[in-house]
PDB file of C-alpha atoms in Angstrom:
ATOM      1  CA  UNK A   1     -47.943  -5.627-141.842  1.00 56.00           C
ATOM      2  CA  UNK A   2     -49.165  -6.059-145.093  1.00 90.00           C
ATOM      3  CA  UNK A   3     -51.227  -8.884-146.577  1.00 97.00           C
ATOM      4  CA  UNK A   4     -49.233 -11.651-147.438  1.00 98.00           C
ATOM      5  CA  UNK A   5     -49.499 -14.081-150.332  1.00 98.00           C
ATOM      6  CA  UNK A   6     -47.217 -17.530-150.157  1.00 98.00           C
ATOM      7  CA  UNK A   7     -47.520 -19.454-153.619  1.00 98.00           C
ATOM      8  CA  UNK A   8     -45.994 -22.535-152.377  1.00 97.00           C
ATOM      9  CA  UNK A   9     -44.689 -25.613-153.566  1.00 96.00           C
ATOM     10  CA  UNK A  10     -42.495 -24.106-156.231  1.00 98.00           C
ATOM     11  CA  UNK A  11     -40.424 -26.627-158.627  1.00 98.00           C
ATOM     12  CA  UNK A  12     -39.663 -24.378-161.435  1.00 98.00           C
ATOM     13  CA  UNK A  13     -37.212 -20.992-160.789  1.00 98.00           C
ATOM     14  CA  UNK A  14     -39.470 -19.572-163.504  1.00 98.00           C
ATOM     15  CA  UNK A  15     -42.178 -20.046-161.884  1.00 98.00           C
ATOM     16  CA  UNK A  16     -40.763 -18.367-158.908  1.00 98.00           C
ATOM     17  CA  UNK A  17     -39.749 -15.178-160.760  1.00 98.00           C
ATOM     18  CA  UNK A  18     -43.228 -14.853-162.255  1.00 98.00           C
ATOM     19  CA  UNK A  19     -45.271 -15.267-159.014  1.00 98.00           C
ATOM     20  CA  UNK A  20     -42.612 -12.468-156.911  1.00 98.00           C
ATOM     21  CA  UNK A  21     -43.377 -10.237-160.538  1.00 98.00           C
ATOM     22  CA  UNK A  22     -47.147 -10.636-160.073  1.00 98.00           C
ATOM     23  CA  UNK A  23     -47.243  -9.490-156.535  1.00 97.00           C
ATOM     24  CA  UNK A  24     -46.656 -12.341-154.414  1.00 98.00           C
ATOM     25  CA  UNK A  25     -44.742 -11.905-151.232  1.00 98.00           C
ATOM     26  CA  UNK A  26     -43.324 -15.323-150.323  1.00 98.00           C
ATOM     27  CA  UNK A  27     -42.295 -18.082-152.410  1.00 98.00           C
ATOM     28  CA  UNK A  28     -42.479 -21.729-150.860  1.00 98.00           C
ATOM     29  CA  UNK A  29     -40.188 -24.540-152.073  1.00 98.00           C
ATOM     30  CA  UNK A  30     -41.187 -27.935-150.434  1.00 97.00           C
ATOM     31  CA  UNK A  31     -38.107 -30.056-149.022  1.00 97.00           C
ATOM     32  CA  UNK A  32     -40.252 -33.147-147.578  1.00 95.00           C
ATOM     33  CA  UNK A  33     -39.062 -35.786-150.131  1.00 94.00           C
ATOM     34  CA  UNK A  34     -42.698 -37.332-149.543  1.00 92.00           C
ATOM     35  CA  UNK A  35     -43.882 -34.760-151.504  1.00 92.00           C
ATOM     36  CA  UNK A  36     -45.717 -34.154-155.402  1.00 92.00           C
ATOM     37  CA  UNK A  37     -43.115 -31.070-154.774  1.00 95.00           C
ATOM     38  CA  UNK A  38     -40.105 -32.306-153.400  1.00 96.00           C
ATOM     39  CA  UNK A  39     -37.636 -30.777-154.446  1.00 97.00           C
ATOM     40  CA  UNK A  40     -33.778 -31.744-154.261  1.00 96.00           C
ATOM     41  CA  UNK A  41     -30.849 -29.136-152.364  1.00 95.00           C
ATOM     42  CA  UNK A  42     -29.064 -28.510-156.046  1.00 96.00           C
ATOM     43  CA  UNK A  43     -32.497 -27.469-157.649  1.00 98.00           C
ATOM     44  CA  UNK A  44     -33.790 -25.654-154.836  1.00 97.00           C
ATOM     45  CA  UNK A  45     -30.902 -23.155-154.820  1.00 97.00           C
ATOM     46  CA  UNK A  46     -31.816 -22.423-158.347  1.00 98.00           C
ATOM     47  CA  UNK A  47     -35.280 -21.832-157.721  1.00 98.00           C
ATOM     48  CA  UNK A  48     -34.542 -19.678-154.497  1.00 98.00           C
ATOM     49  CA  UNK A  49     -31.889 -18.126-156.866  1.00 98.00           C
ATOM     50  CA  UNK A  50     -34.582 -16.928-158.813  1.00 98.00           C
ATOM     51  CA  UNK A  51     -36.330 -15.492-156.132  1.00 98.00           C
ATOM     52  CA  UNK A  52     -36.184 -11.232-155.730  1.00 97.00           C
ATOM     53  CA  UNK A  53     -35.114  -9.221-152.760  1.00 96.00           C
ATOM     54  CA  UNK A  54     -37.865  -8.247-150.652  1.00 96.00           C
ATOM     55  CA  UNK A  55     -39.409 -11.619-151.312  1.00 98.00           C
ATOM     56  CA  UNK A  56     -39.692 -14.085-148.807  1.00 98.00           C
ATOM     57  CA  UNK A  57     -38.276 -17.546-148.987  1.00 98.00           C
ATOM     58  CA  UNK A  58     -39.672 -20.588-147.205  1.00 98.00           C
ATOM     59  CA  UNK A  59     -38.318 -23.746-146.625  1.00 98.00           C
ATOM     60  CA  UNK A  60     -40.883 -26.399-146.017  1.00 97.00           C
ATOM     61  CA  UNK A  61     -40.321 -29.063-144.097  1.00 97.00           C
ATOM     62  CA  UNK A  62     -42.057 -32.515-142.373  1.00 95.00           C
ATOM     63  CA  UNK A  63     -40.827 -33.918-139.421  1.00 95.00           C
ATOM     64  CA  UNK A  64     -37.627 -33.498-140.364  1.00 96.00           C
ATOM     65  CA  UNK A  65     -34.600 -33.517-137.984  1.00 95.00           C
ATOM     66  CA  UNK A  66     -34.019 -29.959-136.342  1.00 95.00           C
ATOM     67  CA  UNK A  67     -30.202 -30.190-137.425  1.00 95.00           C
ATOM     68  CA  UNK A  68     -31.071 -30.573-140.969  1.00 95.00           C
ATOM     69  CA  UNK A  69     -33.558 -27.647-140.752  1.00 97.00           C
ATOM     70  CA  UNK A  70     -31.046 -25.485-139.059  1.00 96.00           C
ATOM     71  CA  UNK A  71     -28.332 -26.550-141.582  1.00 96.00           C
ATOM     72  CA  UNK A  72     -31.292 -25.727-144.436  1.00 96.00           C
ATOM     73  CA  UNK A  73     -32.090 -21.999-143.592  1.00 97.00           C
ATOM     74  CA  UNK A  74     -27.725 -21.218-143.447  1.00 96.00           C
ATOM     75  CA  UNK A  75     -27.545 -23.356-146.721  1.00 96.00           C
ATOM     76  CA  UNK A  76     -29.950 -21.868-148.987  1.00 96.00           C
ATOM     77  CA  UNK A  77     -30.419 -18.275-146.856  1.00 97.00           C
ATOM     78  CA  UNK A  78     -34.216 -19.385-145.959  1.00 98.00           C
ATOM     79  CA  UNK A  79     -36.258 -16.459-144.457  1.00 98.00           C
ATOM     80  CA  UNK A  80     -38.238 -18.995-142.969  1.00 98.00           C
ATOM     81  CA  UNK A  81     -39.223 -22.201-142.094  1.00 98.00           C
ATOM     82  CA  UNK A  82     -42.826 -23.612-142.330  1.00 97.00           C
ATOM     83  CA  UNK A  83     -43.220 -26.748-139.994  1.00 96.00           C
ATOM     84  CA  UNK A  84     -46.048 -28.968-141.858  1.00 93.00           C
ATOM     85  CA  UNK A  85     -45.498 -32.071-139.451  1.00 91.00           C
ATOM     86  CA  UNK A  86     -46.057 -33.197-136.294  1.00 91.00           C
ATOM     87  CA  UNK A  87     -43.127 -30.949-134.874  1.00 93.00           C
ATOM     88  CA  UNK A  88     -43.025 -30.321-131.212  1.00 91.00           C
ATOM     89  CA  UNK A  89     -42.173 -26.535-129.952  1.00 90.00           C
ATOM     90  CA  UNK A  90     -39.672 -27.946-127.235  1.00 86.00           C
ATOM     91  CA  UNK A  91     -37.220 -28.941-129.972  1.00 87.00           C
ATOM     92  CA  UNK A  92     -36.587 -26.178-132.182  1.00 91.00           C
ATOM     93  CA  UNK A  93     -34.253 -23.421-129.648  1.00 87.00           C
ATOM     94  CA  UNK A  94     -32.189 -23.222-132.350  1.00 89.00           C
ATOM     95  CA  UNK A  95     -34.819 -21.332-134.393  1.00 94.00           C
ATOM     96  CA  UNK A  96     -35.880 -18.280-133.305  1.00 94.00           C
ATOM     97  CA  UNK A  97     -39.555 -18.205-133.293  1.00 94.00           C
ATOM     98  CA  UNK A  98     -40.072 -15.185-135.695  1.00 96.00           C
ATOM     99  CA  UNK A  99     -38.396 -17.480-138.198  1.00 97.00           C
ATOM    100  CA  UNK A 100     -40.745 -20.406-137.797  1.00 97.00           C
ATOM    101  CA  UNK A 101     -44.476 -20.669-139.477  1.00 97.00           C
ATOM    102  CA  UNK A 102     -46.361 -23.720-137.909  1.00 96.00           C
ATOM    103  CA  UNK A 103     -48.593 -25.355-140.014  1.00 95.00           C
ATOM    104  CA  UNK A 104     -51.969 -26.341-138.260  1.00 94.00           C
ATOM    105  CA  UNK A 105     -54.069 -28.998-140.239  1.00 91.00           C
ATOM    106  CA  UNK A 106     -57.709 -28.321-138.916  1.00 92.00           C
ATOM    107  CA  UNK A 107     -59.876 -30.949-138.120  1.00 89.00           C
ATOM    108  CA  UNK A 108     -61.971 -29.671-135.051  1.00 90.00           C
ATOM    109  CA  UNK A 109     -61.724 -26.984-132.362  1.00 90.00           C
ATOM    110  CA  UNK A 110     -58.994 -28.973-130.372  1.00 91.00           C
ATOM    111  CA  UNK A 111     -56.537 -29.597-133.012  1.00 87.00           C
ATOM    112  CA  UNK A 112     -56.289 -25.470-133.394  1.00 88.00           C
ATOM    113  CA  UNK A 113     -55.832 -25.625-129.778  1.00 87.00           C
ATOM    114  CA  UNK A 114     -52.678 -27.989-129.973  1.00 84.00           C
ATOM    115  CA  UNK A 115     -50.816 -25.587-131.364  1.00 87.00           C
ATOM    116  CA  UNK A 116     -51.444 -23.069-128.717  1.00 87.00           C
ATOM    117  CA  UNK A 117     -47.967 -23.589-127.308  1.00 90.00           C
ATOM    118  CA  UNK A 118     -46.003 -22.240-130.139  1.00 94.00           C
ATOM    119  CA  UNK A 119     -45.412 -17.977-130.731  1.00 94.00           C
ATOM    120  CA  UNK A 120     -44.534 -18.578-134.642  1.00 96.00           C
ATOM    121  CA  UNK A 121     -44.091 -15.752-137.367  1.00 96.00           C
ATOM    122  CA  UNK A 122     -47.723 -16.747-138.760  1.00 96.00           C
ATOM    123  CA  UNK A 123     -49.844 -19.834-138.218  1.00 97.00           C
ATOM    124  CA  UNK A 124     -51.125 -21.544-141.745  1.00 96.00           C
ATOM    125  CA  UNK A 125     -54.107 -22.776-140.813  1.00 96.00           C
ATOM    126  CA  UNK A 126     -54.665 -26.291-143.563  1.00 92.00           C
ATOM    127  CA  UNK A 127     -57.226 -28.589-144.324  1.00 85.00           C
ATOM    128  CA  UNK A 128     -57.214 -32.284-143.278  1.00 76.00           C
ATOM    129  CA  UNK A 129     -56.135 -34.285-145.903  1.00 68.00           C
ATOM    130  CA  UNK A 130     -54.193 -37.522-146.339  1.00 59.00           C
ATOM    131  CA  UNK A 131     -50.526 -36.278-146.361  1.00 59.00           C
ATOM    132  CA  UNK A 132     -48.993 -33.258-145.400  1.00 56.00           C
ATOM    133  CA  UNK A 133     -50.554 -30.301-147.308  1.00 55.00           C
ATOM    134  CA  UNK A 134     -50.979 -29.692-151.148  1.00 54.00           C
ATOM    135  CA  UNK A 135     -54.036 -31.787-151.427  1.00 60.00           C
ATOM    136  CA  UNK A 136     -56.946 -29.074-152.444  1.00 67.00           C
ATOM    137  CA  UNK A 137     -58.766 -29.679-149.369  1.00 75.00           C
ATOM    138  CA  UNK A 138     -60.588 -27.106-147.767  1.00 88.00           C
ATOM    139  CA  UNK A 139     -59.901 -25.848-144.384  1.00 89.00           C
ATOM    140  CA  UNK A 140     -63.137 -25.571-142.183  1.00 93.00           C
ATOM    141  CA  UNK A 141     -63.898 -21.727-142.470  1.00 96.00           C
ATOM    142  CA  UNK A 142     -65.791 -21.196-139.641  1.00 95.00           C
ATOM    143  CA  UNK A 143     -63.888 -23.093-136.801  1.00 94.00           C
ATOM    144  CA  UNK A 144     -60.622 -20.786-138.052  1.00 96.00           C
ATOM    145  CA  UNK A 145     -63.056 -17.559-137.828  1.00 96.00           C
ATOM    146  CA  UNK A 146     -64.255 -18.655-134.536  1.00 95.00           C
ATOM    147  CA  UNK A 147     -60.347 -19.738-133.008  1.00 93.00           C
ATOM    148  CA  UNK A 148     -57.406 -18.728-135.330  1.00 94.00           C
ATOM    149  CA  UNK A 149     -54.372 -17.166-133.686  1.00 93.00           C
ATOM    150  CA  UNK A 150     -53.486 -14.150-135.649  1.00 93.00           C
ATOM    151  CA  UNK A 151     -50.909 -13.746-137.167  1.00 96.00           C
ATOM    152  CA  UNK A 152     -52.023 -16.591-139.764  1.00 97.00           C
ATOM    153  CA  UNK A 153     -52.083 -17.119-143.114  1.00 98.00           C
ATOM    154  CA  UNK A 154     -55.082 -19.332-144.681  1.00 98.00           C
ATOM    155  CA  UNK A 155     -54.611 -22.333-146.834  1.00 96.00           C
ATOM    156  CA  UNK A 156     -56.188 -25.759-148.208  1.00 93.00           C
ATOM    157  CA  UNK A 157     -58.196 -25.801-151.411  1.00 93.00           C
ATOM    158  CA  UNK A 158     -57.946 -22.084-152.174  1.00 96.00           C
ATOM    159  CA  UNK A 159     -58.205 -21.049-155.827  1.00 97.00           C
ATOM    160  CA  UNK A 160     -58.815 -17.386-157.899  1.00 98.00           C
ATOM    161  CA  UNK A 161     -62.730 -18.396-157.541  1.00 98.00           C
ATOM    162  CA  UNK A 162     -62.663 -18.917-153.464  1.00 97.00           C
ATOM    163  CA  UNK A 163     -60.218 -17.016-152.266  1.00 98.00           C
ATOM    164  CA  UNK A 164     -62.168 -13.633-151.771  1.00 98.00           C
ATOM    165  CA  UNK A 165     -64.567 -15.967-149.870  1.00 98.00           C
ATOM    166  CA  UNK A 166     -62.223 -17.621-147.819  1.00 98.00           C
ATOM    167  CA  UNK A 167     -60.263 -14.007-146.880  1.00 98.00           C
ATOM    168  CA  UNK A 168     -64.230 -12.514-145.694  1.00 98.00           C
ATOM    169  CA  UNK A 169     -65.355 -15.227-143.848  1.00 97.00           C
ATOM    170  CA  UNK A 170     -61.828 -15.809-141.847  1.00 97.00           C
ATOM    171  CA  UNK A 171     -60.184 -12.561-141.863  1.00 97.00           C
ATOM    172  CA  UNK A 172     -56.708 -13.858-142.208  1.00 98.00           C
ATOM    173  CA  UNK A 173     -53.010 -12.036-142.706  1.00 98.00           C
ATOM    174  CA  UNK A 174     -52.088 -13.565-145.390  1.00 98.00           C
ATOM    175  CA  UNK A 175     -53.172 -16.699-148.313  1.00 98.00           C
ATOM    176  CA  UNK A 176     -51.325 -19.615-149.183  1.00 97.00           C
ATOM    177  CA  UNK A 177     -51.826 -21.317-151.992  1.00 97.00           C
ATOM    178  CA  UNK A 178     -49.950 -24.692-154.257  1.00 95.00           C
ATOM    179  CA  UNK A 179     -52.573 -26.747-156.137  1.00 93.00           C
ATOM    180  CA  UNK A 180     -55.035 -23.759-156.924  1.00 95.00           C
ATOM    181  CA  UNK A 181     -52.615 -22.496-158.841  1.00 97.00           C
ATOM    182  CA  UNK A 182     -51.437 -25.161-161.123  1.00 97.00           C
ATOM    183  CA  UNK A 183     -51.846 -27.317-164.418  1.00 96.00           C
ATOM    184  CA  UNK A 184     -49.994 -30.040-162.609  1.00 93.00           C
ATOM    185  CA  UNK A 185     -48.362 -30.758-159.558  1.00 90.00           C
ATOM    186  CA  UNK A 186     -45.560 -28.520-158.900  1.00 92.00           C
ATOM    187  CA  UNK A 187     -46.459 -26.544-162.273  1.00 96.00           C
ATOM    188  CA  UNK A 188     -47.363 -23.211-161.988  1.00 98.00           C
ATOM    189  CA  UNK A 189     -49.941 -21.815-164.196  1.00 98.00           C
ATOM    190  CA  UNK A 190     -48.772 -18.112-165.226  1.00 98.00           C
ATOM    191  CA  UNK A 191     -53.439 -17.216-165.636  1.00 98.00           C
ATOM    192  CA  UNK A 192     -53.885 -18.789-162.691  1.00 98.00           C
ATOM    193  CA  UNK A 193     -51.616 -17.573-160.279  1.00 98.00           C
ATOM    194  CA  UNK A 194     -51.951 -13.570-161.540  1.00 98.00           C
ATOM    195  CA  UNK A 195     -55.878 -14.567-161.184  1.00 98.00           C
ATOM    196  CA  UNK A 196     -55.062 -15.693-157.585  1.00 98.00           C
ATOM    197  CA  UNK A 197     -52.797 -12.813-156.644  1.00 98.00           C
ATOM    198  CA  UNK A 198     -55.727 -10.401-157.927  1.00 98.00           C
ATOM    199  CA  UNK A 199     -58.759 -11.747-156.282  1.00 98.00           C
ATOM    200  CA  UNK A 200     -56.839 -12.094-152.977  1.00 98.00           C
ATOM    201  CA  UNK A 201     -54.968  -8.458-153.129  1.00 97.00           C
ATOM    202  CA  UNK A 202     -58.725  -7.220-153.993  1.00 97.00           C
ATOM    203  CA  UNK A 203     -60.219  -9.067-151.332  1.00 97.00           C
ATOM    204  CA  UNK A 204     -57.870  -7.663-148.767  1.00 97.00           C
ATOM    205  CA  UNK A 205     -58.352  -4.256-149.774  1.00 96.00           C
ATOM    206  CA  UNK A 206     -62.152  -4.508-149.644  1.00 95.00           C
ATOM    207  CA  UNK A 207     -61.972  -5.538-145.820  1.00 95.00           C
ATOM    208  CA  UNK A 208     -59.335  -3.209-145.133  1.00 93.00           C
ATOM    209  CA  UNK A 209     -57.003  -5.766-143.943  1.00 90.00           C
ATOM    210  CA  UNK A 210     -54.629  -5.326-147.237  1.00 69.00           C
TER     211      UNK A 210
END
């Protein structure tokens, strides 16, 4: 499996077709409406639209009602679904669980083990913020080293100038990143996301893990 880079939060279907042209590998279009990124049904098939073969697409979602997930991935041909709640595994049979990403906001050693129960695509391992994601918040680098699940992908606070830190000191599948690569919430910045995509693709290489 190849390293993976998520730019997530998309608003713009621009901004989707220039991070898949730049080398990123999934494109993220937030459907929590509590979100800087929310993004309506008619607007996210646009952006999705815009989105290459090859490419994957992922719905995110918050505690939102497993029928209206389910209905989500058939509606708009989601590749996956990233869970960014307070889901619980019993209630999601309808999902297989190579189609699911679980979202693990890390605050300490036990809340990495409460997600021990689900066998997701990849874990995203977050940082603890107010919210649900997006904030620039750091994860805690060395309690992911020490007890991430692979397959995950690493998240919260990343940006161009980090990320080859974060990627050596955790060792992860894949990035994701929303707010390191803006000018404003839900804007993507063309510099900074090709700056992203190049420090993380180099970093990867470097550790062989790429």
């Amino acid at each position: 499996m190849s390293f993976l880079i998520k730019i997530c939060g998309v608003t713009r279907p621009e901004d989707a077709a220039f991070a898949a042209a730049a080398g990123a590998g999934a494109i993220g279009i937030n459907l929590w409406p509590g979100s800087k990124r929310f993004v309506e049904d008619a607007l996210a098939q646009e952006i999705l639209a815009a989105v290459p073969k090859g490419v994957l697409k992922i719905g995110v979602f918050v505690n939102a009602h497993p029928l209206v997930v389910t209905e989500s991935v058939v509606d708009m041909h989601l590749d996956l679904v990233q869970l960014h709640g307070d889901e619980k595994v019993g209630n999601w049979e309808e999902l297989r669980p190579e189609q699911i990403v679980r979202a693990v906001r890390v605050v300490d050693e036990a809340s990495m083990k409460d997600a021990l129960g689900w066998e997701p695509r990849f874990f995203i391992y977050d940082g603890a913020a107010a919210g649900y994601g997006g904030t620039g918040t750091q994860a805690p680098w060395p309690l992911i080293a020490e007890f991430a699940r692979h397959p995950f992908l690493l998240a919260g606070g990343l940006t161009a100038d980090n990320v080859a830190d974060g990627i050596a000191a955790t060792r992860p599948d894949g990035v994701d990143v929303a707010s390191g690569v803006e000018s404003a919430p839900g804007v993507k910045d063309k510099t900074k996301v090709r700056d992203f995509i190049t420090a993380a693709r180099a970093a990867a290489a470097k550790l062989g893990i790429g």
